[in-house]
Structures are given as structure tokens and as C-alpha cells.
Short mmCIF file of C-alpha atoms and ligand atoms in Angstrom, two decimals:
data_model
loop_
_atom_site.label_atom_id
_atom_site.label_comp_id
_atom_site.label_asym_id
_atom_site.label_seq_id
_atom_site.Cartn_x
_atom_site.Cartn_y
_atom_site.Cartn_z
CA MET A 16 -9.45 21.18 -5.66
CA GLU A 17 -8.46 17.62 -4.72
CA ARG A 18 -6.03 15.88 -7.05
CA VAL A 19 -6.61 12.45 -8.52
CA LEU A 20 -4.02 10.24 -10.23
CA SER A 21 -4.07 6.76 -11.75
CA GLY A 22 -2.47 4.74 -14.38
CA ILE A 23 -2.66 1.50 -16.34
CA ARG A 24 0.30 -0.57 -17.53
CA SER A 25 0.90 -0.77 -21.29
CA THR A 26 1.10 -4.57 -21.37
CA GLY A 27 -1.80 -5.24 -23.73
CA GLN A 28 -5.36 -4.19 -24.29
CA LEU A 29 -7.71 -3.07 -21.56
CA HIS A 30 -10.30 -5.57 -20.32
CA LEU A 31 -13.53 -5.35 -18.31
CA GLY A 32 -11.57 -5.58 -15.03
CA ASN A 33 -9.59 -2.46 -15.91
CA TYR A 34 -12.81 -0.68 -16.98
CA PHE A 35 -14.92 -1.48 -13.90
CA GLY A 36 -12.05 -1.42 -11.45
CA ALA A 37 -10.46 1.76 -12.61
CA VAL A 38 -11.56 3.62 -15.74
CA LYS A 39 -15.24 3.92 -14.79
CA ASN A 40 -14.22 5.97 -11.77
CA PHE A 41 -11.79 8.07 -13.87
CA ILE A 42 -14.67 9.18 -16.14
CA GLU A 43 -16.70 10.44 -13.23
CA LEU A 44 -13.82 12.02 -11.35
CA GLN A 45 -12.64 14.08 -14.29
CA ASN A 46 -15.70 16.29 -13.95
CA THR A 47 -15.08 17.26 -10.32
CA HIS A 48 -11.34 16.87 -9.64
CA GLU A 49 -7.92 17.86 -11.01
CA CYS A 50 -7.16 14.55 -12.71
CA TYR A 51 -3.91 13.00 -14.03
CA PHE A 52 -4.25 9.72 -15.86
CA PHE A 53 -1.29 8.03 -17.52
CA VAL A 54 0.03 5.04 -19.45
CA ALA A 55 2.46 3.21 -17.19
CA ASN A 56 5.08 2.09 -19.72
CA LEU A 57 8.01 2.20 -17.21
CA HIS A 58 6.20 -0.29 -15.11
CA ALA A 59 5.81 -2.58 -18.12
CA LEU A 60 9.65 -2.89 -18.44
CA THR A 61 9.97 -5.47 -15.68
CA THR A 62 8.80 -8.20 -18.11
CA HIS A 63 11.25 -7.17 -20.87
CA PRO A 64 8.75 -6.39 -23.58
CA ASP A 65 9.72 -6.10 -27.22
CA PRO A 66 10.42 -2.36 -27.78
CA LYS A 67 8.17 -2.07 -30.86
CA GLN A 68 5.38 -3.97 -29.12
CA LEU A 69 5.73 -1.72 -26.01
CA ALA A 70 5.48 1.44 -28.14
CA LYS A 71 2.35 0.11 -29.89
CA SER A 72 0.84 -0.89 -26.64
CA VAL A 73 1.27 2.63 -25.32
CA LYS A 74 -0.73 3.97 -28.22
CA THR A 75 -3.40 1.26 -27.71
CA VAL A 76 -3.93 2.17 -24.03
CA LEU A 77 -4.05 5.90 -24.86
CA ALA A 78 -6.66 5.28 -27.61
CA GLU A 79 -8.63 3.03 -25.23
CA TYR A 80 -8.62 5.66 -22.42
CA ILE A 81 -10.13 8.17 -24.88
CA ALA A 82 -12.58 5.63 -26.34
CA CYS A 83 -13.88 4.93 -22.81
CA GLY A 84 -14.62 8.57 -22.31
CA ILE A 85 -11.55 10.23 -20.72
CA ASP A 86 -11.64 13.73 -22.04
CA PRO A 87 -8.15 15.18 -22.56
CA ASN A 88 -9.70 18.68 -22.16
CA LYS A 89 -10.80 17.76 -18.65
CA ALA A 90 -8.08 15.35 -17.45
CA THR A 91 -4.38 15.51 -18.02
CA LEU A 92 -3.56 12.34 -20.05
CA PHE A 93 0.11 11.44 -20.45
CA VAL A 94 2.62 8.71 -20.94
CA GLN A 95 4.83 7.93 -17.91
CA SER A 96 8.19 8.02 -19.79
CA ASP A 97 7.45 11.50 -21.17
CA VAL A 98 7.69 12.86 -17.63
CA PRO A 99 11.35 12.22 -16.47
CA GLU A 100 10.59 13.92 -13.10
CA ILE A 101 8.82 10.66 -12.10
CA SER A 102 12.08 8.75 -12.52
CA GLU A 103 14.00 11.24 -10.45
CA LEU A 104 11.55 11.07 -7.64
CA TYR A 105 11.62 7.31 -7.81
CA THR A 106 15.46 7.48 -7.23
CA LEU A 107 14.95 9.81 -4.31
CA LEU A 108 12.19 7.71 -2.75
CA ASN A 109 14.23 4.50 -3.01
CA SER A 110 15.91 5.37 0.28
CA MET A 111 12.57 5.56 1.96
CA ALA A 112 11.77 1.92 1.10
CA TYR A 113 13.17 -1.01 2.94
CA LYS A 114 14.20 -4.32 1.42
CA GLY A 115 12.09 -6.29 3.95
CA GLU A 116 8.80 -4.53 3.16
CA LEU A 117 9.42 -4.67 -0.61
CA GLU A 118 10.08 -8.40 -0.38
CA LYS A 119 6.85 -8.90 1.60
CA CYS A 120 4.69 -7.16 -1.00
CA THR A 121 2.11 -9.66 -2.38
CA SER A 122 2.49 -8.63 -5.97
CA PHE A 123 6.28 -9.15 -5.78
CA LYS A 124 5.79 -12.61 -4.16
CA GLU A 125 3.32 -13.59 -6.87
CA LYS A 126 5.56 -12.35 -9.64
CA ILE A 127 8.67 -14.19 -8.43
CA LYS A 128 6.69 -17.39 -8.06
CA LYS A 129 5.48 -17.11 -11.71
CA HIS A 130 8.74 -15.84 -13.28
CA HIS A 131 11.56 -17.17 -11.08
CA GLU A 132 13.94 -16.78 -14.05
CA ASN A 133 13.43 -12.99 -14.06
CA ILE A 134 13.57 -11.54 -10.52
CA ASN A 135 14.93 -8.13 -11.31
CA ALA A 136 15.35 -5.00 -9.17
CA GLY A 137 12.52 -3.28 -11.10
CA LEU A 138 10.14 -5.90 -9.78
CA LEU A 139 11.28 -5.41 -6.19
CA THR A 140 10.99 -1.59 -6.36
CA TYR A 141 7.85 -1.59 -8.41
CA PRO A 142 5.88 -0.10 -5.44
CA VAL A 143 8.45 2.74 -5.16
CA LEU A 144 7.95 3.72 -8.79
CA MET A 145 4.23 3.61 -8.25
CA ALA A 146 4.56 5.85 -5.19
CA ALA A 147 6.68 8.26 -7.29
CA ASP A 148 3.79 8.34 -9.89
CA ILE A 149 1.26 9.31 -7.23
CA LEU A 150 3.45 11.60 -4.99
CA ILE A 151 4.87 13.58 -7.90
CA HIS A 152 1.40 15.17 -8.25
CA ARG A 153 0.72 15.05 -4.53
CA ALA A 154 -2.48 13.28 -5.30
CA HIS A 155 -5.24 12.68 -2.73
CA LYS A 156 -7.34 10.01 -4.43
CA VAL A 157 -6.16 7.11 -6.50
CA PRO A 158 -8.96 5.19 -8.28
CA VAL A 159 -7.83 1.60 -8.59
CA GLY A 160 -9.07 -1.93 -8.29
CA LYS A 161 -8.73 -4.08 -5.21
CA ASP A 162 -5.43 -5.64 -6.36
CA GLN A 163 -3.64 -2.30 -5.92
CA GLU A 164 -4.70 -1.73 -2.31
CA GLN A 165 -1.41 -2.84 -0.83
CA HIS A 166 0.55 -0.63 -3.17
CA LEU A 167 -1.43 2.37 -1.95
CA GLU A 168 -0.70 1.44 1.64
CA MET A 169 2.99 1.34 0.82
CA THR A 170 2.75 4.75 -0.95
CA ARG A 171 1.24 6.17 2.22
CA ASN A 172 4.06 4.68 4.29
CA PHE A 173 6.73 6.18 2.06
CA ALA A 174 4.90 9.57 2.18
CA VAL A 175 4.55 9.57 5.92
CA ARG A 176 8.16 8.44 6.37
CA PHE A 177 9.37 11.27 4.16
CA ASN A 178 7.31 13.86 5.95
CA HIS A 179 8.54 12.48 9.31
CA ARG A 180 12.19 12.20 8.41
CA TYR A 181 12.40 15.75 7.18
CA GLY A 182 9.95 17.23 9.66
CA VAL A 183 7.69 18.52 6.92
CA ASP A 184 4.06 18.23 5.87
CA PHE A 185 4.81 17.93 2.20
CA PHE A 186 3.03 14.80 0.87
CA PRO A 187 -0.65 14.13 1.48
CA GLU A 188 -1.56 10.56 2.29
CA PRO A 189 -3.20 9.26 -0.91
CA GLN A 190 -6.24 7.00 -0.59
CA ALA A 191 -7.40 4.22 -2.94
CA PHE A 192 -10.72 5.21 -4.27
CA ASP A 193 -13.92 3.74 -5.79
CA PHE A 194 -17.28 5.54 -5.91
CA SER A 195 -19.02 2.55 -4.44
CA GLY A 196 -16.92 2.85 -1.27
CA LYS A 197 -15.46 -0.53 -1.86
CA LEU A 198 -12.54 -1.45 -4.15
CA VAL A 199 -13.69 -3.77 -7.00
CA LYS A 200 -12.34 -7.11 -8.13
CA VAL A 201 -13.78 -8.17 -11.46
CA PRO A 202 -13.56 -11.95 -11.78
CA GLY A 203 -12.22 -13.81 -14.84
CA LEU A 204 -14.26 -16.25 -16.91
CA ASP A 205 -12.14 -19.32 -16.01
CA GLY A 206 -13.36 -19.46 -12.41
CA SER A 207 -9.84 -18.75 -11.09
CA GLY A 208 -10.40 -15.37 -9.55
CA LYS A 209 -9.30 -12.06 -11.05
CA MET A 210 -9.74 -11.04 -14.68
CA GLY A 211 -6.25 -10.23 -15.94
CA LYS A 212 -4.30 -9.46 -19.09
CA SER A 213 -1.84 -12.26 -18.55
CA GLU A 214 -4.14 -14.97 -17.16
CA GLY A 215 -4.97 -17.88 -19.42
CA ALA A 216 -6.73 -17.50 -22.77
CA GLY A 217 -10.44 -16.91 -22.33
CA ASN A 218 -10.08 -15.40 -18.84
CA ALA A 219 -10.51 -11.83 -19.91
CA ILE A 220 -12.96 -9.98 -22.13
CA PHE A 221 -11.07 -7.14 -23.83
CA LEU A 222 -12.78 -3.87 -24.77
CA SER A 223 -11.54 -4.51 -28.36
CA ASP A 224 -13.03 -8.02 -28.62
CA ASP A 225 -15.49 -8.54 -31.47
CA ASP A 226 -18.99 -9.86 -30.86
CA GLU A 227 -18.18 -13.51 -31.84
CA THR A 228 -15.13 -13.56 -29.60
CA ILE A 229 -17.18 -12.38 -26.62
CA ARG A 230 -19.90 -14.92 -27.35
CA ASP A 231 -17.34 -17.69 -27.56
CA LYS A 232 -15.52 -16.68 -24.43
CA VAL A 233 -18.64 -16.41 -22.31
CA LYS A 234 -19.98 -19.71 -23.71
CA ALA A 235 -16.76 -21.39 -22.64
CA ALA A 236 -16.92 -20.02 -19.09
CA LYS A 237 -16.79 -22.63 -16.40
CA THR A 238 -20.05 -23.64 -14.80
CA ASN A 239 -21.18 -26.72 -12.78
CA SER A 240 -24.12 -29.04 -12.93
CA GLY A 241 -26.63 -26.64 -11.29
CA PRO A 242 -28.33 -26.39 -7.91
CA THR A 243 -30.40 -29.25 -6.67
CA GLU A 244 -31.56 -27.65 -3.36
CA PRO A 245 -33.49 -24.29 -3.44
CA ASN A 246 -31.56 -21.24 -2.30
CA SER A 247 -28.21 -23.00 -2.18
CA ILE A 248 -24.92 -21.15 -2.02
CA LYS A 249 -23.39 -20.45 -5.44
CA SER A 250 -20.14 -22.02 -6.37
CA ILE A 251 -17.30 -19.60 -7.18
CA GLU A 252 -17.71 -20.07 -10.93
CA ILE A 253 -21.42 -19.24 -10.85
CA GLU A 254 -20.90 -16.40 -8.40
CA ASN A 255 -18.37 -14.98 -10.84
CA LEU A 256 -20.90 -15.09 -13.71
CA PHE A 257 -23.48 -13.22 -11.51
CA THR A 258 -20.82 -10.70 -10.54
CA LEU A 259 -20.16 -9.97 -14.25
CA MET A 260 -23.86 -9.82 -14.92
CA LYS A 261 -24.40 -7.20 -12.19
CA LEU A 262 -21.80 -5.03 -14.03
CA VAL A 263 -23.36 -5.12 -17.52
CA SER A 264 -27.02 -6.24 -17.22
CA THR A 265 -30.08 -4.47 -15.84
CA PRO A 266 -31.15 -5.26 -12.24
CA ASP A 267 -34.28 -6.96 -13.68
CA VAL A 268 -32.22 -9.40 -15.69
CA VAL A 269 -29.95 -10.22 -12.73
CA LYS A 270 -33.01 -10.79 -10.53
CA PHE A 271 -34.58 -13.06 -13.19
CA TYR A 272 -31.58 -15.41 -13.25
CA ASP A 273 -31.07 -15.18 -9.51
CA ASP A 274 -34.65 -16.27 -8.93
CA LYS A 275 -34.15 -19.11 -11.47
CA TYR A 276 -31.01 -20.18 -9.57
CA ASN A 277 -32.82 -20.11 -6.28
CA ASP A 278 -35.73 -22.28 -7.50
CA CYS A 279 -33.32 -24.67 -9.32
CA THR A 280 -34.76 -24.01 -12.78
CA ILE A 281 -31.73 -22.17 -14.08
CA ARG A 282 -30.14 -23.17 -17.33
CA TYR A 283 -26.63 -21.97 -17.50
CA GLY A 284 -26.67 -21.96 -21.25
CA ASP A 285 -29.40 -19.24 -21.16
CA LEU A 286 -27.61 -17.29 -18.47
CA LYS A 287 -24.39 -17.25 -20.50
CA LYS A 288 -26.22 -16.34 -23.64
CA GLN A 289 -27.78 -13.32 -21.93
CA LEU A 290 -24.53 -12.32 -20.29
CA GLY A 291 -22.68 -12.56 -23.64
CA GLU A 292 -25.24 -10.28 -25.37
CA ASP A 293 -25.16 -7.77 -22.48
CA ILE A 294 -21.40 -7.63 -22.56
CA ILE A 295 -21.55 -7.10 -26.33
CA LYS A 296 -24.02 -4.22 -25.85
CA PHE A 297 -21.63 -2.62 -23.43
CA VAL A 298 -18.36 -3.19 -25.37
CA GLN A 299 -19.57 -2.48 -28.87
CA PRO A 300 -19.69 1.36 -28.80
CA ILE A 301 -16.31 1.52 -26.98
CA ARG A 302 -14.73 -0.91 -29.47
CA GLU A 303 -15.83 1.26 -32.44
CA LYS A 304 -14.24 4.32 -30.91
CA ILE A 305 -11.01 2.36 -30.18
CA VAL A 306 -10.59 1.59 -33.83
CA ASP A 307 -11.11 5.27 -34.76
CA PHE A 308 -8.64 6.64 -32.20
CA GLU A 309 -6.03 3.94 -32.64
CA ASN A 310 -5.58 4.84 -36.27
CA ASN A 311 -5.37 8.60 -35.55
CA ASP A 312 -1.66 8.97 -34.78
CA ALA A 313 -1.73 12.78 -35.10
CA LEU A 314 -4.50 13.07 -32.54
CA LEU A 315 -2.82 10.68 -30.09
CA ALA A 316 0.47 12.52 -30.46
CA GLU A 317 -1.15 15.88 -29.76
CA ILE A 318 -2.97 14.61 -26.68
CA ALA A 319 0.09 12.94 -25.26
CA GLN A 320 2.38 15.96 -25.88
CA HIS A 321 -0.07 18.42 -24.43
CA GLY A 322 -0.65 16.05 -21.47
CA ALA A 323 3.07 15.62 -20.82
CA GLU A 324 3.53 19.37 -20.77
CA LYS A 325 0.91 19.83 -18.13
CA ALA A 326 2.04 16.81 -16.08
CA ARG A 327 5.67 18.00 -16.17
CA LYS A 328 4.67 21.36 -14.83
CA SER A 329 2.96 19.83 -11.86
CA ALA A 330 5.75 17.29 -11.42
CA LYS A 331 8.48 19.87 -11.52
CA ALA A 332 6.80 21.93 -8.76
CA THR A 333 6.82 18.82 -6.48
CA LEU A 334 10.35 17.79 -7.40
CA ASP A 335 11.74 21.27 -6.74
CA GLY A 336 10.12 21.05 -3.25
CA VAL A 337 11.56 17.55 -2.61
CA ARG A 338 15.07 18.57 -3.78
CA GLU A 339 15.05 21.54 -1.46
CA ILE A 340 13.69 19.55 1.53
CA MET A 341 16.39 16.82 0.98
CA GLY A 342 19.22 19.32 0.62
CA LEU A 343 19.70 18.77 -3.06
CA THR A 344 19.08 22.24 -4.46
CA SER A 345 22.18 23.19 -6.45
CA ILE A 346 24.70 24.74 -4.11
CA TRP A 347 26.35 26.47 -7.07
CA GLN A 348 23.42 28.86 -7.74
P1 LIG B 8 -2.82 -2.65 -14.03
O1 LIG B 8 -2.29 -2.10 -15.35
O2 LIG B 8 -2.56 -4.06 -13.73
O3 LIG B 8 -4.38 -2.37 -13.97
C1 LIG B 8 -4.88 -1.11 -14.22
C2 LIG B 8 -6.10 -0.83 -13.30
O4 LIG B 8 -7.09 -1.78 -13.49
C3 LIG B 8 -7.44 -2.38 -12.28
N1 LIG B 8 -7.72 -3.80 -12.47
C4 LIG B 8 -8.78 -4.43 -11.93
N2 LIG B 8 -9.79 -4.00 -11.19
C5 LIG B 8 -10.75 -4.85 -10.84
N3 LIG B 8 -10.80 -6.11 -11.20
C6 LIG B 8 -9.82 -6.63 -12.01
N4 LIG B 8 -9.91 -7.87 -12.46
C7 LIG B 8 -8.79 -5.76 -12.43
N5 LIG B 8 -7.64 -5.90 -13.14
C8 LIG B 8 -7.05 -4.74 -13.19
C9 LIG B 8 -6.19 -2.23 -11.42
O5 LIG B 8 -6.52 -2.33 -10.02
C10 LIG B 8 -5.68 -0.90 -11.83
O6 LIG B 8 -6.38 0.10 -11.14
N6 LIG B 8 0.53 -0.80 -10.83
C11 LIG B 8 -0.65 -0.53 -11.60
C12 LIG B 8 -0.48 0.65 -12.57
C13 LIG B 8 0.07 1.86 -11.91
C14 LIG B 8 -0.66 2.75 -11.11
C15 LIG B 8 0.27 3.77 -10.70
C16 LIG B 8 -1.98 2.81 -10.68
C17 LIG B 8 1.35 2.34 -12.00
N7 LIG B 8 1.48 3.42 -11.27
C18 LIG B 8 -0.08 4.81 -9.86
C19 LIG B 8 -2.36 3.85 -9.82
C20 LIG B 8 -1.44 4.82 -9.47
C21 LIG B 8 -1.03 -1.72 -12.37
O7 LIG B 8 -0.22 -2.58 -12.66
O8 LIG B 8 -2.29 -1.71 -12.88
#
């Protein structure tokens, strides 16, 4: 059976971008593949989070995974720091990664532009840790959003380099995956591109947002003065609203507003009202489950412990192989 692996950083709550870019695929894949999904808390360390906040965030992401429909009886659900084999593989893979390629990585360049006061080694080697996450289970498919495409390409490079250097066929070449055949980029509400946890306030709709918050955020979304010529090209802000609508509304509703746009009778207030209500309809049942799971510490602990046990078993098998290939099996045995 093909193996699937993916993770989400514990840097806050999940938003619609995380859901439609990643989690939606997880839910489908868990029925047909051997799946490993995890909370990436080691990746969150690069921004120096408050320890208590980080621990709380791990629980939140775990609760949100389950609330979205990840079934811990089907998929192995674990927390990254509970599997120390990942950190060891990260150390071993560091010699497969070159400074030049790490410095050229888009996410590194973006991060150092934003946080020039905190350019740490963890940021530079972030793609190596991510490769360790994936390669430790020798995963084939990695369901992720568009923004992770380059990290997957780097993972393949490290895997191929390892195989080549040691003359083995040990690591498969993992592929970024989305059921639609195209990696998704869910736009934010501020017209600036990607929905993200750390973009400005109002950019992201979180799965835990209440109805009023969703209504207010969508109402405040950027629009423009509306088309004056029939069938004109949509501005980025308007295109973004339609992209969101295609995710949560029925095709009839999307067509209705598209037709209105094309004959210049659209009223953006109506479009945003509809979009807000359709997002609420989508988010509401997930939100209710998040609250239930978030307050059930015993259940979360049981799921994470059981998941870590399973993940460590798979991870140890890979690590034993890597140690042997690299000449690191204990010579004293
Ligand atoms: P993270 O935590 O930023 O995001 C988690 C997942 O959500 C997707 N995503 C989006 N997809 C579409 N549109 C958006 N606006 C959007 N925002 C986020 C991301 O593409 C991702 O799939 N480095 C990773 C976490 C990670 C990982 C891994 C993923 C660590 N190790 C191994 C896969 C395999 C990250 O920071 O994702």
C-alpha cells in the first residue's frame, strides 16, 4: 500500500487554506492509503513561541484534525516531537543539503525579509527537517498546498542524492499531491494573495471562528467599484472572492453571481453576504466538534500516544536502514 504523510505547524488555529489545501485530501486518503499525519511543533520553534502557548497550540491542531474528520483508527496521528527518530534523520540528512540551495529556497528568503532580526539555522534548514518528516516513513504521496511545492522538490533532491551517494534504492521520491491534480492556493480576504495564519487580521477565516466573526471578516473583504463593461476580467480581489465561493458554495450559486458579474448587475454586498453564509454553513459543524475535542484532554492524550507508538515503529525501521547504509550501525555489537 502506498504511504502518505503530511503535517501542519502548530502556530495557531487552522484556517480554510489549511483545510482546502491539505486536510480535505487527508480525509479522503485515509480510506485508501497507509497515512501518517502529524502536528509539526519542531517546525514552529523557528519563531521562538512561548512554551505554554506552543503546547496549547499542539492540542488545538490535534483537536482540529479530528474535528475535520481525520480518524485515528484509520490514520496514524502524532506529534512531531514525540518521534525523536525524525530529529536523528534530520541530523543525518543535513550533510545532503547544501548552503546555496537552502539560501535560495523561497520560504527562507521570504522569512528573512520579514524577520531580519531572527535569521536562525532552524529557518535555513527548515526544508531538511521537512524532508526528514517525509523520508522517515518513506512516503510516496504528500498532500499539501501550492506553497509547499518547492519543499517537496528539495525533499526529492535529498532523497535522490542519498540513494546516489550510497548506491542504494532506499528512499522513494515523494510527490506533492492533491486529488484535483493541481496544488491549491486558497486566497486571503485582504486581496493580498494567500490565506495564512500570520497575515494581517481579517485575512484568514479560522475553522474555530464564530458566525459573527465570519460575517464581519467577509463583509470587510476588499472589493472594487464593479464592472462597467460586460464580461470584463475580474480584479484580483474579486477573483479571490469567487475562488472562495467555488470552495464553499454550490455550482448554481457561483454561476448566479458569475452571470451577474458578467452582465454588470452584480452587487458585491449581496455576493459577500452569500459567501459569508455559505462559509458559516461549512465551518459550523467543524467548529462544534473542535470545542468538544479541545476540552477532552484524555482522548487527545490517548490518540497522540497511540499515534506516536505507531509512527516510531515505522520511523525506527527507516532509521535502522539509514544507519546501516551510512556506516553508523554500532561497531560494538
Ligand atoms: P503550514 O502549517 O503552513 O500549512 C499546513 C498545510 O496547509 C497548506 N496551506 C494552504 N493551502 C492552500 N492555500 C493556502 N492559503 C494555504 N495555507 C496553508 C500548506 O500547503 C500545508 O499543506 N512546512 C509545512 C508543515 C510541514 C509538512 C511537513 C508538510 C512540516 N513537515 C512534511 C508536509 C510534509 C508548513 O509549514 O505548513
